[in-house]
Structures are given as C-alpha cells and as structure tokens.
Amino acid sequence: MVDAPARYTINTTSFDYYWKKGAGVALLQQLGRTPELSNADRFRHYLFEWDREGDAVIEQLYNKIGFIKAHKALEDYTGNRPVADEAKQVLDDFFGTFETTPSWLDHDKIDKGIELSQRSGIPGLLVLRNYCLMGGYESAAINKPLIYTGALKKGAAKRLTETTLFWVNITRTGAFKKNGNGLFHVISTRLIHSYSRVSILDKTDWDTAQWGIPLNTWDMLATQLGFSLVFLTGLRRMGFRPSAEETAGLFHLWKYIGYLLGIPLELLPENEQEAIEALYYWTMTQSKGDADSVALAKALISETVDSGFPRQVLLRKLMQQLHLFYNYYFLGTYSCRLLQIPKPVVGNIAHLFLWRLRWLEGKMKRPEFREKAIRNGGARQANALDIYLKYKRH
C-alpha cells in the first residue's frame, strides 16, 4: 500500500485562506502559535484506517438479515429489550470492544455541553447548516463517500434531515443517562457509516490510492471537530459567549460521542486548544474542492426552495436568502466564490437577528434567564426537527 493517498497534499486555497486571512486567524492567536505542518505526517496513516468492528456488524448481521431488521435489533438491544440470539451474539461481541460508560466519562460536563447545544436554539441549527455542513464541502476528499452513496440524487433534504435527527436526539437532556436514547442514535450512525463504507468498497470503483478508505478514521475526526470546534466558533460569531464550563462541556460531550463512533481515544481532543491543532493538521492537508463540492453546495442552496416548507414559495425564497447571508457571514467571500455560492440580496433582517442575539446573551449570567433559554431553545430545535421529518425527509 502507498504511504499516503494522493488526496494528502498541502492546501493552498480555501483552508489556507481560512487560517491566514479568515476565521482561523483568531483560532491560531488563541492557540498562541501556528502548528508545524510536518507534524501532520503522523496522522496520514489514519486515512487508511477505519472502524473494523462496525464493519464486522454489517457483514455478520446487517447483510444477513437485512438493514431494517438489523437496525430494529440494535434499537432493542440498546433499549435493553430482548433480541434474537443471532443478533444478540453479534451485538454482544461488538459492544464488548468498547465501554459505554468509560471511567473518564463525566456526566456533569456532558450536561453542560448539552445545555449549550440546546440554548443555541435555531441559531445553532443555522451554524450547523451554513457553516459546519457547507464549509465541509470545501474538501473534495471527505465528500467523496456522499457522491458514491448517491447523496446528490437523494437530495440535500434527506442529508439535512438525517443530520438534524442525529444532532437533536443526542443533545437532549439526559440523552446519555439511564433510559436516554443518545447511545442508540450514536451507534446507529456509526453502523450507517460502516454500512456505507462496506457498500462503497463492495459495489463501486472507489479509488483507495486516490482517496484513502471511505469514511476513514481521520475524516471521522474532522466530522467530530465540525460538530465541536467549528460549531463553537460559529456560535461565537453569532454573538454567543459560552462560559468556560459550557465550552469544556461541549468538548467532553463530543469526546464521548467521538469515542462511541469508533474514533481512537488518542485522536480525540480534550479541549479547545487540542481541537484547534487537530483541525489545522486535517484542513491544511486537504486537496481543494472540485466539481462535486460545487454540486453539493448548489444542492444545499436549492433545498430551501425545493422543499415543501414553508408553504408559500416567497417565504421559501426569503429563507434561502437568509441561508446565503449566513454562508457569506461564516465562510467569507473567498470560500463562497470557490463553492460558487451566489451573493444574497437581503441582509438587513439577518443583521437585526444578530444584534438581538448579542443583546440576549448579555442576560445569560442570570440563572433563571439561562434556564429559560435552554428550555425554549431546545423546544425550538425539536420543532424544527418535526418540520424536517414532516416536509423534507424524502
């Protein structure tokens, strides 16, 4: 096998700009240094590493009894309900490869991370869509599994719904405590990744020498960083000022989720400083975006108008303009040009929204106000998920 796939190269476009002239400048100032890029070489073998334990479940269970029956068995197993012997043995073996409650798990920190996620409300979902998801399209390599599994044909709405379903369900109060369903949603996502990887390698002309293994370990870490560090950066850009406790809680929450997803513990950042360094190494060794990146971006832009919500086309077009505003607000003109994202024609409403967020954040030190923000924000996120499931799933 080659030492590194062809995709492993020094980035000279989008991510290079991000760290030198974009939002990454502040992150490096916070870190206090620019990491030595040659250090990234020690991570490149992870482009050929993957979740073998998850893949074994696919081959031994999902491919034998079918996806729907196997996924129901997983749901029953994680809910401590009886499952058929053939499924139980495979799942026993799989769950024996990691701890669902490792010794380092701190539920108080998990709670703080969940509280921040909930109080971010609808702005948090805007960050996930217009910064984390859209920004990820700037890497040609990490998106290739989406292309090979037919994500473009299935439409952006399906991926948005699945991402929102995952995120909302794992950021609910008590999701990882007794009777919570966070474990099921994380492990089901992990096995969907394995199912996609096994299918790609078995049924397509995937080029490992070019792209590495689909959904490999290093790309999985990048996804985890998208939900933790990039999400946090986006919230701050919106005007949120998370406390030190909330910030530590968010990283602990995603360390635990990343661990459950099969990412090796030694790769998972403990804090923001480690996350900045990890993001630098991954982004700066990414090949630039390509035609598939542009196609995925256009599909996400079109989703708002193509979906069935709101009912009025004019309102859907207005929502599309707001999303375009936030694409430019988070990603900047340089990246938006690379992804061929059209400029928004409205922006004043969004600026008023940002001003109001900053005003509200000033009240967050009052416990009763913060508790109300968590309650209301979480309810709005759950309502948004209901809308996705009703109007945008197919």
Short mmCIF file of C-alpha atoms in Angstrom, two decimals:
data_model
loop_
_atom_site.label_atom_id
_atom_site.label_comp_id
_atom_site.label_asym_id
_atom_site.label_seq_id
_atom_site.Cartn_x
_atom_site.Cartn_y
_atom_site.Cartn_z
CA MET A 1 0.00 0.00 0.00
CA VAL A 2 1.19 3.55 -0.72
CA ASP A 3 2.39 5.66 2.19
CA ALA A 4 -0.44 8.18 1.79
CA PRO A 5 -3.32 8.60 -0.68
CA ALA A 6 -2.95 11.18 -3.45
CA ARG A 7 -5.50 13.41 -1.67
CA TYR A 8 -2.90 14.12 1.04
CA THR A 9 -1.43 17.41 -0.12
CA ILE A 10 -0.72 20.89 1.24
CA ASN A 11 -3.82 23.04 0.83
CA THR A 12 -3.19 26.32 -0.98
CA THR A 13 -6.76 27.54 -1.49
CA SER A 14 -9.79 27.52 0.84
CA PHE A 15 -8.34 26.20 4.09
CA ASP A 16 -5.04 28.00 3.60
CA TYR A 17 -7.03 31.22 3.28
CA TYR A 18 -9.10 30.29 6.37
CA TRP A 19 -6.01 30.11 8.59
CA LYS A 20 -4.19 33.11 7.08
CA LYS A 21 -7.00 35.60 6.46
CA GLY A 22 -10.25 34.05 7.66
CA ALA A 23 -11.74 32.92 10.98
CA GLY A 24 -8.76 30.65 11.59
CA VAL A 25 -6.54 33.67 12.33
CA ALA A 26 -8.29 34.19 15.68
CA LEU A 27 -8.05 30.47 16.46
CA LEU A 28 -4.28 30.45 15.90
CA GLN A 29 -3.96 33.58 18.05
CA GLN A 30 -5.86 31.75 20.75
CA LEU A 31 -3.55 28.74 20.34
CA GLY A 32 -0.55 31.06 20.57
CA ARG A 33 1.31 29.56 17.62
CA THR A 34 0.98 28.11 14.14
CA PRO A 35 1.45 24.32 14.32
CA GLU A 36 4.33 22.84 12.34
CA LEU A 37 2.65 21.30 9.31
CA SER A 38 5.17 18.48 9.02
CA ASN A 39 3.63 17.12 12.24
CA ALA A 40 0.54 16.21 10.19
CA ASP A 41 2.52 13.36 8.63
CA ARG A 42 1.98 11.28 11.75
CA PHE A 43 -1.77 11.30 11.14
CA ARG A 44 -1.84 10.42 7.45
CA HIS A 45 -1.94 6.67 8.04
CA TYR A 46 -5.38 7.22 9.57
CA LEU A 47 -6.62 7.87 6.03
CA PHE A 48 -6.19 4.11 5.56
CA GLU A 49 -7.70 3.19 8.94
CA TRP A 50 -11.38 2.54 9.58
CA ASP A 51 -13.93 1.12 12.02
CA ARG A 52 -13.35 -2.60 11.54
CA GLU A 53 -15.59 -3.50 14.48
CA GLY A 54 -18.53 -1.64 12.97
CA ASP A 55 -17.94 -3.21 9.57
CA ALA A 56 -18.00 -6.68 11.17
CA VAL A 57 -21.54 -5.98 12.43
CA ILE A 58 -22.61 -5.10 8.89
CA GLU A 59 -21.10 -8.23 7.41
CA GLN A 60 -22.29 -10.58 10.18
CA LEU A 61 -25.74 -9.12 10.81
CA TYR A 62 -27.00 -6.35 8.51
CA ASN A 63 -26.05 -8.10 5.27
CA LYS A 64 -27.56 -11.37 6.51
CA ILE A 65 -30.96 -10.35 7.90
CA GLY A 66 -31.43 -7.01 6.13
CA PHE A 67 -30.91 -3.40 7.20
CA ILE A 68 -34.38 -2.79 8.70
CA LYS A 69 -34.44 -5.95 10.87
CA ALA A 70 -30.84 -5.44 11.98
CA HIS A 71 -31.42 -1.79 12.89
CA LYS A 72 -34.51 -2.76 14.91
CA ALA A 73 -32.39 -5.35 16.72
CA LEU A 74 -29.87 -2.61 17.56
CA GLU A 75 -32.64 -0.36 18.89
CA ASP A 76 -33.99 -3.18 21.08
CA TYR A 77 -30.51 -4.12 22.27
CA THR A 78 -29.60 -0.58 23.34
CA GLY A 79 -33.02 -0.29 24.98
CA ASN A 80 -32.40 -3.48 26.99
CA ARG A 81 -35.19 -5.33 25.22
CA PRO A 82 -34.94 -8.96 24.04
CA VAL A 83 -33.37 -9.64 20.63
CA ALA A 84 -32.97 -12.83 18.60
CA ASP A 85 -29.98 -14.99 19.52
CA GLU A 86 -28.15 -14.46 16.20
CA ALA A 87 -28.37 -10.68 16.58
CA LYS A 88 -27.55 -10.75 20.29
CA GLN A 89 -24.28 -12.61 19.77
CA VAL A 90 -23.05 -10.20 17.10
CA LEU A 91 -24.05 -7.16 19.15
CA ASP A 92 -22.57 -8.64 22.33
CA ASP A 93 -19.25 -9.05 20.51
CA PHE A 94 -19.43 -5.52 19.10
CA PHE A 95 -20.30 -3.81 22.39
CA GLY A 96 -17.54 -5.82 24.02
CA THR A 97 -14.98 -3.84 22.00
CA PHE A 98 -15.63 -0.56 23.86
CA GLU A 99 -17.15 0.77 27.08
CA THR A 100 -20.48 2.57 27.01
CA THR A 101 -19.60 4.22 30.34
CA PRO A 102 -15.79 4.64 30.36
CA SER A 103 -14.09 5.66 33.61
CA TRP A 104 -13.31 9.15 32.27
CA LEU A 105 -16.94 9.98 31.46
CA ASP A 106 -18.19 12.99 33.44
CA HIS A 107 -21.97 13.41 33.25
CA ASP A 108 -21.84 16.89 34.80
CA LYS A 109 -19.69 18.03 31.87
CA ILE A 110 -21.96 16.23 29.41
CA ASP A 111 -24.91 18.14 30.87
CA LYS A 112 -23.15 21.49 30.33
CA GLY A 113 -22.38 20.61 26.71
CA ILE A 114 -25.99 19.62 26.12
CA GLU A 115 -27.25 22.82 27.77
CA LEU A 116 -25.11 24.97 25.47
CA SER A 117 -26.32 22.99 22.45
CA GLN A 118 -29.95 23.49 23.45
CA ARG A 119 -29.73 27.16 24.35
CA SER A 120 -28.19 27.83 20.94
CA GLY A 121 -31.74 27.29 19.62
CA ILE A 122 -32.41 27.98 15.94
CA PRO A 123 -29.13 29.95 15.57
CA GLY A 124 -27.31 26.73 16.47
CA LEU A 125 -29.05 24.94 13.61
CA LEU A 126 -28.11 27.81 11.29
CA VAL A 127 -24.46 27.37 12.31
CA LEU A 128 -24.61 23.62 11.65
CA ARG A 129 -26.14 24.10 8.21
CA ASN A 130 -24.43 27.19 6.86
CA TYR A 131 -21.00 26.87 8.46
CA CYS A 132 -20.26 23.29 9.53
CA LEU A 133 -22.04 21.48 6.68
CA MET A 134 -21.44 23.94 3.86
CA GLY A 135 -17.85 24.57 4.96
CA GLY A 136 -17.13 20.86 4.86
CA TYR A 137 -17.84 20.86 1.13
CA GLU A 138 -14.55 22.75 0.61
CA SER A 139 -12.70 19.43 0.88
CA ALA A 140 -13.08 17.26 -2.21
CA ALA A 141 -11.93 14.14 -0.39
CA ILE A 142 -14.23 13.97 2.64
CA ASN A 143 -17.26 14.40 0.36
CA LYS A 144 -16.49 11.55 -1.99
CA PRO A 145 -18.44 8.93 0.03
CA LEU A 146 -21.50 11.19 -0.32
CA ILE A 147 -21.12 11.08 -4.09
CA TYR A 148 -20.58 7.31 -4.16
CA THR A 149 -23.65 6.65 -2.00
CA GLY A 150 -25.81 8.83 -4.24
CA ALA A 151 -26.33 11.77 -1.89
CA LEU A 152 -26.81 14.17 -4.81
CA LYS A 153 -29.54 12.02 -6.34
CA LYS A 154 -31.26 11.54 -2.97
CA GLY A 155 -31.21 15.30 -2.41
CA ALA A 156 -29.83 17.63 0.23
CA ALA A 157 -33.09 17.50 2.22
CA LYS A 158 -32.51 13.86 3.15
CA ARG A 159 -29.00 14.53 4.44
CA LEU A 160 -30.15 17.64 6.31
CA THR A 161 -32.94 15.68 7.95
CA GLU A 162 -30.63 12.83 8.96
CA THR A 163 -28.04 15.25 10.37
CA THR A 164 -30.67 17.21 12.28
CA LEU A 165 -32.24 13.99 13.60
CA PHE A 166 -28.85 12.80 14.84
CA TRP A 167 -27.84 16.12 16.40
CA VAL A 168 -31.15 16.95 18.07
CA ASN A 169 -31.53 13.47 19.58
CA ILE A 170 -28.02 13.39 21.06
CA THR A 171 -28.31 16.88 22.55
CA ARG A 172 -31.49 16.29 24.53
CA THR A 173 -31.48 16.43 28.33
CA GLY A 174 -30.47 13.05 29.76
CA ALA A 175 -29.67 11.60 26.33
CA PHE A 176 -26.76 9.58 27.73
CA LYS A 177 -28.24 8.74 31.11
CA LYS A 178 -30.46 5.81 32.05
CA ASN A 179 -33.43 5.49 29.68
CA GLY A 180 -31.95 8.09 27.32
CA ASN A 181 -31.70 7.19 23.64
CA GLY A 182 -28.46 9.01 22.86
CA LEU A 183 -26.49 5.75 22.77
CA PHE A 184 -28.79 4.27 20.13
CA HIS A 185 -28.58 7.35 17.91
CA VAL A 186 -24.77 7.48 18.06
CA ILE A 187 -24.26 3.75 17.48
CA SER A 188 -26.87 3.65 14.72
CA THR A 189 -24.98 6.49 12.98
CA ARG A 190 -21.72 4.59 13.44
CA LEU A 191 -23.20 1.49 11.81
CA ILE A 192 -24.74 3.52 8.98
CA HIS A 193 -21.21 4.77 8.29
CA SER A 194 -19.99 1.18 8.23
CA TYR A 195 -22.89 0.13 6.02
CA SER A 196 -22.00 2.89 3.54
CA ARG A 197 -18.30 2.01 3.60
CA VAL A 198 -18.88 -1.72 3.05
CA SER A 199 -21.28 -0.93 0.18
CA ILE A 200 -18.88 1.53 -1.46
CA LEU A 201 -15.95 -0.87 -1.31
CA ASP A 202 -18.03 -3.86 -2.47
CA LYS A 203 -20.11 -2.26 -5.20
CA THR A 204 -18.25 0.71 -6.68
CA ASP A 205 -14.96 1.61 -8.33
CA TRP A 206 -13.73 3.52 -5.28
CA ASP A 207 -10.06 4.51 -5.66
CA THR A 208 -8.34 3.90 -2.32
CA ALA A 209 -4.97 5.07 -3.63
CA GLN A 210 -6.56 8.42 -4.50
CA TRP A 211 -8.99 8.96 -1.61
CA GLY A 212 -7.95 6.61 1.19
CA ILE A 213 -10.60 4.41 2.81
CA PRO A 214 -14.14 5.86 2.60
CA LEU A 215 -15.26 7.32 5.93
CA ASN A 216 -11.77 6.72 7.31
CA THR A 217 -10.64 7.45 10.85
CA TRP A 218 -9.07 10.86 10.15
CA ASP A 219 -12.13 12.10 8.23
CA MET A 220 -14.32 10.91 11.10
CA LEU A 221 -12.22 13.06 13.45
CA ALA A 222 -12.75 16.02 11.10
CA THR A 223 -16.51 15.47 11.32
CA GLN A 224 -16.28 15.38 15.11
CA LEU A 225 -14.35 18.68 15.03
CA GLY A 226 -17.07 20.14 12.83
CA PHE A 227 -19.68 19.44 15.50
CA SER A 228 -17.47 20.67 18.34
CA LEU A 229 -14.83 23.30 17.47
CA VAL A 230 -16.36 24.64 14.25
CA PHE A 231 -19.82 24.73 15.86
CA LEU A 232 -18.41 26.63 18.85
CA THR A 233 -16.60 29.07 16.55
CA GLY A 234 -19.84 29.66 14.65
CA LEU A 235 -21.81 30.29 17.86
CA ARG A 236 -19.27 32.89 18.94
CA ARG A 237 -19.51 34.53 15.53
CA MET A 238 -23.27 34.75 16.07
CA GLY A 239 -22.72 36.57 19.37
CA PHE A 240 -22.91 33.71 21.85
CA ARG A 241 -20.43 33.88 24.73
CA PRO A 242 -20.28 30.36 26.17
CA SER A 243 -18.89 30.10 29.68
CA ALA A 244 -15.71 28.13 30.41
CA GLU A 245 -17.91 25.38 31.87
CA GLU A 246 -20.08 25.21 28.76
CA THR A 247 -17.05 25.15 26.47
CA ALA A 248 -15.39 22.36 28.45
CA GLY A 249 -18.71 20.53 28.48
CA LEU A 250 -19.13 20.75 24.73
CA PHE A 251 -15.70 19.23 24.11
CA HIS A 252 -16.30 16.48 26.67
CA LEU A 253 -19.68 15.68 25.09
CA TRP A 254 -18.08 15.33 21.66
CA LYS A 255 -15.10 13.41 23.03
CA TYR A 256 -17.61 10.84 24.32
CA ILE A 257 -19.66 10.85 21.10
CA GLY A 258 -16.48 10.54 19.03
CA TYR A 259 -15.36 7.61 21.18
CA LEU A 260 -18.73 5.87 20.70
CA LEU A 261 -18.42 6.49 16.95
CA GLY A 262 -15.24 4.43 16.93
CA ILE A 263 -12.62 7.20 16.78
CA PRO A 264 -9.48 6.15 18.71
CA LEU A 265 -9.28 7.86 22.08
CA GLU A 266 -5.77 9.19 21.41
CA LEU A 267 -7.09 11.27 18.49
CA LEU A 268 -9.94 12.94 20.36
CA PRO A 269 -9.20 16.44 21.69
CA GLU A 270 -9.70 17.09 25.40
CA ASN A 271 -10.13 20.84 24.99
CA GLU A 272 -10.29 23.74 22.55
CA GLN A 273 -6.52 24.11 22.24
CA GLU A 274 -6.07 20.49 21.18
CA ALA A 275 -9.05 20.78 18.81
CA ILE A 276 -7.58 23.83 17.04
CA GLU A 277 -4.33 21.98 16.42
CA ALA A 278 -6.17 18.86 15.20
CA LEU A 279 -8.32 20.92 12.82
CA TYR A 280 -5.23 22.69 11.46
CA TYR A 281 -3.47 19.44 10.56
CA TRP A 282 -6.53 17.96 8.84
CA THR A 283 -7.63 21.05 6.89
CA MET A 284 -4.16 22.03 5.73
CA THR A 285 -3.57 18.61 4.15
CA GLN A 286 -6.78 18.56 2.13
CA SER A 287 -6.95 18.72 -1.64
CA LYS A 288 -9.08 21.63 -2.81
CA GLY A 289 -12.76 21.36 -3.65
CA ASP A 290 -13.85 20.09 -7.05
CA ALA A 291 -16.95 19.88 -9.24
CA ASP A 292 -18.60 17.56 -6.71
CA SER A 293 -18.03 20.16 -3.99
CA VAL A 294 -19.81 22.77 -6.11
CA ALA A 295 -22.65 20.36 -6.91
CA LEU A 296 -23.18 19.54 -3.21
CA ALA A 297 -23.17 23.25 -2.33
CA LYS A 298 -25.73 24.02 -5.04
CA ALA A 299 -27.94 21.17 -3.84
CA LEU A 300 -27.90 22.57 -0.30
CA ILE A 301 -28.74 26.06 -1.58
CA SER A 302 -31.63 24.75 -3.68
CA GLU A 303 -33.05 22.61 -0.86
CA THR A 304 -34.81 25.53 0.82
CA VAL A 305 -36.87 26.43 -2.26
CA ASP A 306 -37.37 22.84 -3.42
CA SER A 307 -38.74 21.61 -0.09
CA GLY A 308 -42.36 21.86 0.96
CA PHE A 309 -41.89 24.22 3.90
CA PRO A 310 -42.94 26.96 4.29
CA ARG A 311 -45.94 26.50 2.01
CA GLN A 312 -45.51 29.88 0.31
CA VAL A 313 -42.77 29.96 -2.34
CA LEU A 314 -41.97 33.58 -1.50
CA LEU A 315 -41.19 32.66 2.11
CA ARG A 316 -39.00 29.78 0.95
CA LYS A 317 -37.07 32.17 -1.28
CA LEU A 318 -36.65 34.57 1.65
CA MET A 319 -35.32 31.71 3.80
CA GLN A 320 -32.91 30.81 1.01
CA GLN A 321 -31.60 34.38 1.02
CA LEU A 322 -31.08 34.22 4.79
CA HIS A 323 -29.10 30.99 4.43
CA LEU A 324 -26.98 32.62 1.71
CA PHE A 325 -26.35 35.56 4.04
CA TYR A 326 -25.06 33.20 6.72
CA ASN A 327 -22.93 31.28 4.21
CA TYR A 328 -21.09 34.52 3.44
CA TYR A 329 -21.12 35.61 7.09
CA PHE A 330 -19.45 32.39 8.28
CA LEU A 331 -17.38 31.27 5.31
CA GLY A 332 -16.40 34.59 3.77
CA THR A 333 -16.39 35.74 0.16
CA TYR A 334 -13.29 33.76 -0.83
CA SER A 335 -14.72 30.35 0.12
CA CYS A 336 -18.18 31.19 -1.19
CA ARG A 337 -16.67 32.04 -4.58
CA LEU A 338 -14.83 28.70 -4.67
CA LEU A 339 -18.12 26.89 -3.94
CA GLN A 340 -19.95 29.17 -6.42
CA ILE A 341 -22.44 30.30 -3.79
CA PRO A 342 -24.43 33.28 -5.10
CA LYS A 343 -24.40 36.51 -3.13
CA PRO A 344 -27.52 37.22 -1.05
CA VAL A 345 -29.69 40.16 -1.98
CA VAL A 346 -31.05 40.67 1.55
CA GLY A 347 -29.14 41.05 4.79
CA ASN A 348 -30.71 43.71 7.00
CA ILE A 349 -33.09 41.24 8.68
CA ALA A 350 -30.21 38.90 9.48
CA HIS A 351 -28.18 41.77 10.99
CA LEU A 352 -31.12 42.65 13.26
CA PHE A 353 -31.28 38.99 14.30
CA LEU A 354 -27.57 39.02 15.19
CA TRP A 355 -27.95 42.24 17.18
CA ARG A 356 -30.83 40.72 19.17
CA LEU A 357 -28.79 37.57 19.89
CA ARG A 358 -25.93 39.62 21.32
CA TRP A 359 -28.38 41.61 23.45
CA LEU A 360 -29.94 38.42 24.81
CA GLU A 361 -26.53 36.88 25.51
CA GLY A 362 -25.80 39.75 27.88
CA LYS A 363 -28.55 38.41 30.16
CA MET A 364 -27.26 34.84 30.24
CA LYS A 365 -25.48 35.22 33.60
CA ARG A 366 -28.87 35.32 35.28
CA PRO A 367 -29.69 31.67 36.14
CA GLU A 368 -33.42 31.98 35.54
CA PHE A 369 -32.83 33.58 32.12
CA ARG A 370 -30.32 30.89 31.13
CA GLU A 371 -32.70 28.09 32.19
CA LYS A 372 -35.46 29.64 30.10
CA ALA A 373 -33.08 29.94 27.11
CA ILE A 374 -32.16 26.24 27.41
CA ARG A 375 -35.82 25.21 27.65
CA ASN A 376 -37.04 27.42 24.80
CA GLY A 377 -34.03 26.78 22.56
CA GLY A 378 -34.35 23.02 22.94
CA ALA A 379 -38.08 23.17 22.18
CA ARG A 380 -37.48 25.20 19.01
CA GLN A 381 -34.86 22.71 17.83
CA ALA A 382 -37.25 19.82 18.43
CA ASN A 383 -39.93 21.70 16.49
CA ALA A 384 -37.51 22.28 13.62
CA LEU A 385 -36.77 18.54 13.56
CA ASP A 386 -40.52 17.82 13.36
CA ILE A 387 -40.73 20.11 10.33
CA TYR A 388 -37.82 18.31 8.65
CA LEU A 389 -39.39 14.91 9.32
CA LYS A 390 -42.78 16.04 8.02
CA TYR A 391 -41.79 18.05 4.95
CA LYS A 392 -38.23 17.28 3.98
CA ARG A 393 -37.42 13.66 4.65
CA HIS A 394 -37.98 12.29 1.17
#
